[in-house]
CSV table of C-alpha atoms and ligand atoms in Angstrom, one decimal:
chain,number,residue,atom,x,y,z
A,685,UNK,CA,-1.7,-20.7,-18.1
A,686,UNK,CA,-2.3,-18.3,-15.1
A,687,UNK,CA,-5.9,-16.9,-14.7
A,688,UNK,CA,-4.7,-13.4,-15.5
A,689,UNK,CA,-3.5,-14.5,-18.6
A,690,UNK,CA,-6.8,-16.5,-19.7
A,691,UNK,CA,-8.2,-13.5,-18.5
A,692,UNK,CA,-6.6,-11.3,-21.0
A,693,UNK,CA,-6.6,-13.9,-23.5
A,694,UNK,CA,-10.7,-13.6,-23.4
A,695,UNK,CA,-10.8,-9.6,-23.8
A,696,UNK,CA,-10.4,-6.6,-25.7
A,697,UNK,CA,-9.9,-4.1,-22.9
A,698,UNK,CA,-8.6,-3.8,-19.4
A,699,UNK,CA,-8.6,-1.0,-16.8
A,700,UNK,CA,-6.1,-1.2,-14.1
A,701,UNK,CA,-7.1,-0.1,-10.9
A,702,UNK,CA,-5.6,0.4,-7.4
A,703,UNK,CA,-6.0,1.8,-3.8
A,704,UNK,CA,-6.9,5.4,-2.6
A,705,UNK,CA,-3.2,7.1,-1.2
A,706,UNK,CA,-1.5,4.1,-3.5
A,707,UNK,CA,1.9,3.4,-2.1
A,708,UNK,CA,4.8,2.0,-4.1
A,709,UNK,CA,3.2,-1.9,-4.4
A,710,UNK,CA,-0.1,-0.4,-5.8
A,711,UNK,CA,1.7,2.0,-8.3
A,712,UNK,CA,4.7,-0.8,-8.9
A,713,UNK,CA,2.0,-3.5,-9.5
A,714,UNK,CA,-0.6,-1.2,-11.4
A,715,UNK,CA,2.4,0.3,-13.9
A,716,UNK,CA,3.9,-3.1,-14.4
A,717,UNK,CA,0.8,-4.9,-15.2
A,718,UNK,CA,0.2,-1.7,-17.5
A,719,UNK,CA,3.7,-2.4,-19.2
A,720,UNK,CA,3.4,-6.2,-19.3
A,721,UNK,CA,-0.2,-5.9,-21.4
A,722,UNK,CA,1.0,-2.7,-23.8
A,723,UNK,CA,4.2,-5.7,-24.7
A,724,UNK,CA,2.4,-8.7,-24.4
A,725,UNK,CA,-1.3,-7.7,-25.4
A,726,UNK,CA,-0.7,-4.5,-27.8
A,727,UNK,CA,-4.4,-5.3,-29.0
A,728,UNK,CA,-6.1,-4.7,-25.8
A,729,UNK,CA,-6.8,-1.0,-25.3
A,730,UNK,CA,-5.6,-0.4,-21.6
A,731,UNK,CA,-5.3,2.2,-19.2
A,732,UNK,CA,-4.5,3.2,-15.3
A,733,UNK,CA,-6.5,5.0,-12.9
A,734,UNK,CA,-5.5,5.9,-9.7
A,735,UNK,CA,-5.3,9.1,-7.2
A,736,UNK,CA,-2.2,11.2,-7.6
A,737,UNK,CA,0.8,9.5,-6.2
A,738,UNK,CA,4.3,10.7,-4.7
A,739,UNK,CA,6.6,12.1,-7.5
A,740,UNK,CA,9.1,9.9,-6.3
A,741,UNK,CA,7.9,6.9,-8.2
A,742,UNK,CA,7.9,8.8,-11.4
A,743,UNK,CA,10.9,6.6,-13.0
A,744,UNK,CA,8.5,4.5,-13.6
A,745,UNK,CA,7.1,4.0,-17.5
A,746,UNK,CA,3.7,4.9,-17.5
A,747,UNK,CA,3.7,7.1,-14.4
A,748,UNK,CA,3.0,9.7,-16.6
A,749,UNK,CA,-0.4,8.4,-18.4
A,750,UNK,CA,-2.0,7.6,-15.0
A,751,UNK,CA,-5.3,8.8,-15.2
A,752,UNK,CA,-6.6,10.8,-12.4
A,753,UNK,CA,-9.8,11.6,-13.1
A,754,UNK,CA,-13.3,9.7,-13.6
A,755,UNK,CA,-14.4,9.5,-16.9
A,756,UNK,CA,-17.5,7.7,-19.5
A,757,UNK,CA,-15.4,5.6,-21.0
A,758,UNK,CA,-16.2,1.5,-20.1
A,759,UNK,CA,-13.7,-1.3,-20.2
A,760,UNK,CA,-14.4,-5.1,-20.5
A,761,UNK,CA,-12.5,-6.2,-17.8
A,762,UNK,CA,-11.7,-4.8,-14.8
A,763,UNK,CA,-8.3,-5.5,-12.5
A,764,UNK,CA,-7.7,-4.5,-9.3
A,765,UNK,CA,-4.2,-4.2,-7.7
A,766,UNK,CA,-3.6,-4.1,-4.0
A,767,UNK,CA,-7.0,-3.5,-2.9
A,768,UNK,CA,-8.6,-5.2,-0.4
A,769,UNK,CA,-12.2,-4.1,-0.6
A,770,UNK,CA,-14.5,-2.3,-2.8
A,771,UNK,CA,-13.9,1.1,-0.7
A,772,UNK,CA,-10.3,1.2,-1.1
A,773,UNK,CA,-10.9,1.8,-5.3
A,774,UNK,CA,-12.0,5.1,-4.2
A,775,UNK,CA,-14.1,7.0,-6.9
A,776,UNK,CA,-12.2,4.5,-9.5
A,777,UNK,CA,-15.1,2.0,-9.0
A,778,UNK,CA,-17.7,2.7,-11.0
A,779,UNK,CA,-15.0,1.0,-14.0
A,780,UNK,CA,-15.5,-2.3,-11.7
A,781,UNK,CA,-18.9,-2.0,-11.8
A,782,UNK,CA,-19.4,-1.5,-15.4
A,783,UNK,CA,-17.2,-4.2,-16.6
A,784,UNK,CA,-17.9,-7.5,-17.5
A,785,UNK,CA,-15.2,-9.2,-15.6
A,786,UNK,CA,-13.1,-8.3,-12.5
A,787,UNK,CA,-9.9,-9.7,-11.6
A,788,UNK,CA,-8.7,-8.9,-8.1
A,789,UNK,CA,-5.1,-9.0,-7.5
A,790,UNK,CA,-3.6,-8.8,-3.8
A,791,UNK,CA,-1.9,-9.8,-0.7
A,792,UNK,CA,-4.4,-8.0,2.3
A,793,UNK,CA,-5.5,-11.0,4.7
A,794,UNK,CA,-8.5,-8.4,5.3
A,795,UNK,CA,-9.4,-8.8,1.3
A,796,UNK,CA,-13.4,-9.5,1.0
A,797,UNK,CA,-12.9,-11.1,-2.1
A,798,UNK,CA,-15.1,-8.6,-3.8
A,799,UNK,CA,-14.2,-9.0,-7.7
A,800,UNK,CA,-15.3,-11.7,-9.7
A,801,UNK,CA,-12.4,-13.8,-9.7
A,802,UNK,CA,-9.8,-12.9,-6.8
A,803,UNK,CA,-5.8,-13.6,-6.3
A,804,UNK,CA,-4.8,-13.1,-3.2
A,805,UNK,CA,-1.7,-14.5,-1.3
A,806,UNK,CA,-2.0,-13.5,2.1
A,807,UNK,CA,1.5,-14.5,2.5
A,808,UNK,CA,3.0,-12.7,-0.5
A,809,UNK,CA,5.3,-9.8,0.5
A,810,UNK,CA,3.3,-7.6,-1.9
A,811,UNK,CA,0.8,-7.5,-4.7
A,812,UNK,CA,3.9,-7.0,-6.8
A,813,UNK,CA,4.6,-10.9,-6.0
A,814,UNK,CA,1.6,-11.9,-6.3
A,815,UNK,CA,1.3,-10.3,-9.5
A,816,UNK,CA,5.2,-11.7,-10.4
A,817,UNK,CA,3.3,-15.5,-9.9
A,818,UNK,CA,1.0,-14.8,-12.9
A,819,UNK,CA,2.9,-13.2,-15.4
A,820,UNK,CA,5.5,-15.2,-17.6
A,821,UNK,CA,8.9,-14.4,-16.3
A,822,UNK,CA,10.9,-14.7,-19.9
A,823,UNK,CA,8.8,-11.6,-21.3
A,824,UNK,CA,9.3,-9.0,-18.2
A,825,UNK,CA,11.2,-6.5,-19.4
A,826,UNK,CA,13.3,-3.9,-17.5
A,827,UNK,CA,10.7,-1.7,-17.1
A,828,UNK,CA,8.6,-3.8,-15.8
A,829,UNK,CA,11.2,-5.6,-13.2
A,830,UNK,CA,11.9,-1.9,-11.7
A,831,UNK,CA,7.9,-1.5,-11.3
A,832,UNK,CA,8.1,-4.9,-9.5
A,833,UNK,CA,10.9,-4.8,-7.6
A,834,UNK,CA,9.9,-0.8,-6.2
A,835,UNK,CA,6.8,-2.7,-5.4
A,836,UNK,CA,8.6,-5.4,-3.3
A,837,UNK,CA,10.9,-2.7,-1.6
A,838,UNK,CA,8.2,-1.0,-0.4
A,839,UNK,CA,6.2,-3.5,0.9
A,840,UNK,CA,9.3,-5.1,2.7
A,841,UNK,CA,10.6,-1.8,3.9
A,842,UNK,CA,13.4,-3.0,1.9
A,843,UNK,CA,13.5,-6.9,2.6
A,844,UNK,CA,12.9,-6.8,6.3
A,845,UNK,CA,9.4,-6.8,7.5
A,846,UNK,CA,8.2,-10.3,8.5
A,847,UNK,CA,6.1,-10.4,5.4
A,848,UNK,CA,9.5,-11.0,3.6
A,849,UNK,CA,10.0,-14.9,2.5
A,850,UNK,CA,12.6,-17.3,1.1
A,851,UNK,CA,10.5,-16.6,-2.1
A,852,UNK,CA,10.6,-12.8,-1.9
A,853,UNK,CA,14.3,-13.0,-2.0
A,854,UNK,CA,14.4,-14.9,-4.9
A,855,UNK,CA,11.9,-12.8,-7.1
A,856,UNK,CA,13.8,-10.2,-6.4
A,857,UNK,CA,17.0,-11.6,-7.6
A,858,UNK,CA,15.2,-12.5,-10.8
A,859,UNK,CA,14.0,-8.7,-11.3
A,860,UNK,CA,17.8,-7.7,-10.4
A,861,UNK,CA,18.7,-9.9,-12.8
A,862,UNK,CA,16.9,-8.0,-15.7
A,863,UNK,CA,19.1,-5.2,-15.1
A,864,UNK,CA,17.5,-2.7,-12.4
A,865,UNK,CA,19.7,-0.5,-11.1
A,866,UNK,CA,18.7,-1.5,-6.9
A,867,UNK,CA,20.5,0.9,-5.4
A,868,UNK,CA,19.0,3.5,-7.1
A,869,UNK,CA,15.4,2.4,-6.6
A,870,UNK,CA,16.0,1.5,-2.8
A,871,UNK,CA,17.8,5.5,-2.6
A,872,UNK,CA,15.5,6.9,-4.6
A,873,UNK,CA,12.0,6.0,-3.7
A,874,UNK,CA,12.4,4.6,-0.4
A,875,UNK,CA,15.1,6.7,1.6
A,876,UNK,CA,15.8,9.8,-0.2
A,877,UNK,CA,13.5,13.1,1.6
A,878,UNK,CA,12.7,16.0,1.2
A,879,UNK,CA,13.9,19.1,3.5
A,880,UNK,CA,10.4,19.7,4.2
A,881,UNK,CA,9.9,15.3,4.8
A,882,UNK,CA,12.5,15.0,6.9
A,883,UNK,CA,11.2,18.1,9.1
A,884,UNK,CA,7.4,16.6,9.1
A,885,UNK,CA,9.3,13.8,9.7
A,886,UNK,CA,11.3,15.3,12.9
A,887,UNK,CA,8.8,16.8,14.4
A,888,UNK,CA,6.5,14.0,14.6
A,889,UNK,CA,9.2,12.1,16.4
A,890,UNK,CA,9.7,14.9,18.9
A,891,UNK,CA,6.0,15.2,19.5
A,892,UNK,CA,5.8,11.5,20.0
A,893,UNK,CA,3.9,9.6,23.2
A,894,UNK,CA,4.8,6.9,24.7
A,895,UNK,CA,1.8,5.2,26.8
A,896,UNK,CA,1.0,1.2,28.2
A,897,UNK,CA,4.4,0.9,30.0
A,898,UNK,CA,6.3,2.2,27.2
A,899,UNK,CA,4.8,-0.8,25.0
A,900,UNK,CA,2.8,1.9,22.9
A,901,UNK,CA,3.9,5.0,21.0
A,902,UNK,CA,1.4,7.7,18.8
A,903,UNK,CA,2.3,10.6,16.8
A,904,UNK,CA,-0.3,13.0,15.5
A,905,UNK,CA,0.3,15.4,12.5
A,906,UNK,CA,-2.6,18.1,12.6
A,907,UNK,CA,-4.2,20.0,9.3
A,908,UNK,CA,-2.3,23.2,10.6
A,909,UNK,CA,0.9,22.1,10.5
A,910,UNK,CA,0.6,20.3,7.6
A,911,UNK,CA,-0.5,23.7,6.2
A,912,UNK,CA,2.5,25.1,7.8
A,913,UNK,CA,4.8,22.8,6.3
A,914,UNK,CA,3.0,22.3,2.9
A,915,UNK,CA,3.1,18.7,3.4
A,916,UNK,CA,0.0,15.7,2.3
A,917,UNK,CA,-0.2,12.4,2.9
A,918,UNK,CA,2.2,11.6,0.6
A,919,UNK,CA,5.0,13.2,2.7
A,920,UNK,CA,4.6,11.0,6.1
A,921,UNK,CA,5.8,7.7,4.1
A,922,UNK,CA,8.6,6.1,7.1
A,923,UNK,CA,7.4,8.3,10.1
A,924,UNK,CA,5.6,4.9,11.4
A,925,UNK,CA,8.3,2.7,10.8
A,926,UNK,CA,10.6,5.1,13.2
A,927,UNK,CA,8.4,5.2,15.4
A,928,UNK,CA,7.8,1.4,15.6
A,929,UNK,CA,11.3,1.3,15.7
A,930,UNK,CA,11.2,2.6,19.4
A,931,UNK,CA,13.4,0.1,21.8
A,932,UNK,CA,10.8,-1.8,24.1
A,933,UNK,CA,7.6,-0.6,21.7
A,934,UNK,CA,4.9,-3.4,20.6
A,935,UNK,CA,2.8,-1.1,19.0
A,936,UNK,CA,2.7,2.0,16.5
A,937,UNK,CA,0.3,4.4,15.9
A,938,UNK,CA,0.7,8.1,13.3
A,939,UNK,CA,-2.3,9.4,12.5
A,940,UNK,CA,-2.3,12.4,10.4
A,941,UNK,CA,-5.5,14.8,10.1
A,942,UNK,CA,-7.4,14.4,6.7
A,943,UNK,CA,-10.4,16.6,8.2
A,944,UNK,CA,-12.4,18.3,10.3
A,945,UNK,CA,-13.0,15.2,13.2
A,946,UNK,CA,-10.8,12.8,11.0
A,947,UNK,CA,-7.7,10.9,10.8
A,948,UNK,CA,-5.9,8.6,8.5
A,949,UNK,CA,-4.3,6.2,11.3
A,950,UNK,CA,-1.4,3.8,10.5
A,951,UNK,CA,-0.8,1.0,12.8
A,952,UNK,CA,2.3,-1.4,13.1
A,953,UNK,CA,2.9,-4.2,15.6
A,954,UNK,CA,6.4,-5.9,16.3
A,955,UNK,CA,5.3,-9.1,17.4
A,956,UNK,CA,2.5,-9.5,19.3
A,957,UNK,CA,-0.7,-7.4,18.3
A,958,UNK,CA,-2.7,-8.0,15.2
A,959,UNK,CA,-3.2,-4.7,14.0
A,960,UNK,CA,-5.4,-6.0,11.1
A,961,UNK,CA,-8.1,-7.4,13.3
A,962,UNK,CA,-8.0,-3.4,15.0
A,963,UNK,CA,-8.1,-1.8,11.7
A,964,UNK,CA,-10.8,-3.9,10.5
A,965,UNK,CA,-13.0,-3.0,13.6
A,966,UNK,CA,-12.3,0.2,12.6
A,967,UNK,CA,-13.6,-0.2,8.8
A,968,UNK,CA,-9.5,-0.6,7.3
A,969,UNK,CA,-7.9,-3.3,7.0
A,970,UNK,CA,-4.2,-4.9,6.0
A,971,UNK,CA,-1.9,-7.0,7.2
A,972,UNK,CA,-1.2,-8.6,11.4
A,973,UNK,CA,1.9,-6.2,11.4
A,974,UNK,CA,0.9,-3.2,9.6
A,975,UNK,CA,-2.6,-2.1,8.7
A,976,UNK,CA,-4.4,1.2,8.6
A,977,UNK,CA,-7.7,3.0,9.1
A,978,UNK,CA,-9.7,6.2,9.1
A,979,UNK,CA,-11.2,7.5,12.6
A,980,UNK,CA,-13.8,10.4,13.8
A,981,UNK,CA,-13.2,12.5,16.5
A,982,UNK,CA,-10.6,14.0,18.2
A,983,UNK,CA,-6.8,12.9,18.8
A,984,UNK,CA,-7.6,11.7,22.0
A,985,UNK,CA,-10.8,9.8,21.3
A,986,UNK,CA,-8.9,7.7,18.5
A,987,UNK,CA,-5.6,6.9,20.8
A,988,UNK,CA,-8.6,6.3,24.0
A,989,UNK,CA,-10.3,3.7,21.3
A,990,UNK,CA,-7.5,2.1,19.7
A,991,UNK,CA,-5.2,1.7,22.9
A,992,UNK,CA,-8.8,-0.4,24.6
A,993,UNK,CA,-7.5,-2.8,21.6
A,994,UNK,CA,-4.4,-3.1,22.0
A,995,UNK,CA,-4.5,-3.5,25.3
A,996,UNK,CA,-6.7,-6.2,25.4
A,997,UNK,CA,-4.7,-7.6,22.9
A,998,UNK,CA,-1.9,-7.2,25.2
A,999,UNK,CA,-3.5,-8.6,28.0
A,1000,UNK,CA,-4.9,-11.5,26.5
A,1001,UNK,CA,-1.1,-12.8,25.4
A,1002,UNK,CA,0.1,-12.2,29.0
A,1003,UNK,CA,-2.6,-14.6,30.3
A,1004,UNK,CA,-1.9,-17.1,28.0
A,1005,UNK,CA,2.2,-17.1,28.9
B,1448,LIG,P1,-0.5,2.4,5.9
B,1448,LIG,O1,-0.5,2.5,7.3
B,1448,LIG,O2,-1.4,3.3,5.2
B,1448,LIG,O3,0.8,2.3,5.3
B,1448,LIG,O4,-1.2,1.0,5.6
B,1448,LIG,C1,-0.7,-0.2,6.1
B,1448,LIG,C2,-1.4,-1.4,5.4
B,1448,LIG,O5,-2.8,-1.3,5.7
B,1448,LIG,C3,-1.3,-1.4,3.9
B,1448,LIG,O6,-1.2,-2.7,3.4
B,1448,LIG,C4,-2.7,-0.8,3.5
B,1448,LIG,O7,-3.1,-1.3,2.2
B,1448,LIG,C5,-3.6,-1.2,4.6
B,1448,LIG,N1,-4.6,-0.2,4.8
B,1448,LIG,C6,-4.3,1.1,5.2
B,1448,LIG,N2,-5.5,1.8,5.3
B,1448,LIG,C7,-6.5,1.0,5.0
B,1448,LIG,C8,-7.9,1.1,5.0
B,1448,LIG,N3,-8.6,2.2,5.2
B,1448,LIG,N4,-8.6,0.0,4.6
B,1448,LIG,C9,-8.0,-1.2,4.3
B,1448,LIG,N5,-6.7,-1.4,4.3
B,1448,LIG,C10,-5.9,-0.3,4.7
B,1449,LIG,MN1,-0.7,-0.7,-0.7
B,1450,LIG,MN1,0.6,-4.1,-0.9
């Protein structure tokens, strides 16, 4: 028996927690855990609590009872999806710290191990694997399979990032075999945009920078034209991956403006850089090829301070060739 399921065995409650800005491997792994304990568990009183994500995920069972808001109630144990420290449960974790037990679930190599019992596979694709590994595979249903497998796409970028194993593949062959309709998830929450997505989108390509030879490209997205546009967060998903996309680029960097003197900065690397030892010095964290961060001060100070990085980073490879 997995530790998840002892874990459940031994309780009467469990809140399911995730990250601040959760993507579609924290809401795929927090929903599907969600559905697996409602079927498997219909005596434990459960919930979800996370900060309001992208309506695009919202074929997935549950989406709908997501809480969003802080409340008195206390739950036995606590479980944590995708979440590689304490910070990243945002207000949600006053729940950890009132529970009894914690359960960590996730794939960050950054993770601080901070619940009282932690899962993490730093080589799992996503925490939707991870997750996959300690549930029993006869009682996922279809629901649960498309919260898995939106979970897996995401994470992947659709089965192509280097995070994506032999293994991957073959979970989510299982999940297609419980009867999701792929095409349609892959469409749907992963390619399909907005007008208004693909313009944010547009225009952060045109205003793009290379610098470093060409080996390093930014993009910044301002508060004002994210006013202008009526865009959040949740409307830059894929404007670093084009960018990383740039022929001849190592490394990535979008940062879009979340206040006054501060960004939310997304990093990618295509093989050389480890952008989750940069994002960690930074207070973030996340994988070597993707990882992200919040900076102070102005556009140019957080390109000045993370391009010192990378270039180091850069440096220190070409002296060792
Ligand atoms: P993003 O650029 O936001 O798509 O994030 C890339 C990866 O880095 C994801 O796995 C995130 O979970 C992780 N990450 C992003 N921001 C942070 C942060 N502030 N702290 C820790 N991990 C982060
Ligand atoms: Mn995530
Ligand atoms: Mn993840």
């Amino acid at each position: 028996m997995t530790l998840l399921e002892r874990m459940l065995m031994n309780t009467d409650s469990a809140v399911i927690l995730g990250h601040v800005r959760p993507d579609g491997d924290c809401v795929g792994a927090a929903l599907g855990l969600y559905s697996y304990i409602r079927s498997c568990y219909p005596a434990i009183r459960t919930a979800v609590y996370l900060e309001e994500a992208s309506p695009k995920f919202s074929y997935l069972k549950g989406f709908d009872e997501i809480r969003h808001q802080t409340d008195e109630e206390s739950w036995r144990l606590c479980i944590c999806v995708d979440s590689s420290d304490r910070e990243r449960l945002g207000e949600f974790v006053c729940y950890l710290d009132r529970a009894e037990a914690s359960l960590c679930l996730d794939h960050h190599v950054t993770n601080t191990g901070y619940a009282q019992h932690n899962v993490v596979d730093a080589q799992g694709s996503s925490t939707c694997e991870v997750l996959f590994g300690q549930i029993d595979e006869s009682r996922i249903d279809k629901s649960i399979a498309e919260c898995l497998y939106t979970g897996i796409v995401h994470d992947t970028g659709v089965f192509k990032y280097s995070c994506t194993s032999p293994r991957t593949m073959e979970i989510a062959g299982r999940l297609m075999g419980k009867g999701v309709d792929f095409g349609s998830i892959i469409d749907d929450s992963f390619y399909r945009k907005t007008y208004i997505q693909n313009q944010i989108l547009g225009r952060a390509l045109l205003e793009s920078i290379t610098f470093l030879d060409g080996r390093c490209i930014f993009s910044a997205i301002r508060q004002n034209v994210m006013e202008l546009y009526g865009v959040d967060g949740r409307d830059m998903d894929g404007i670093i991956d084009q960018l990383r996309l740039t022929e001849g680029v190592e490394a990535a960097i979008f940062l879009y403006q979340t206040g006054a003197q501060e960004y939310k900065v997304s990093l990618r690397s295509q093989s050389i850089v480890d952008v989750s030892k940069i994002a960690a010095f930074f207070g973030g964290g996340g994988h070597v090829r993707a990882a992200g961060c919040t900076m102070s001060g102005s556009i140019h100070d957080v390109i000045n301070n993370l391009s010192l990085h990378i270039a180091k980073q850069l440096e220190e490879r070409e002296q060792e060739e």
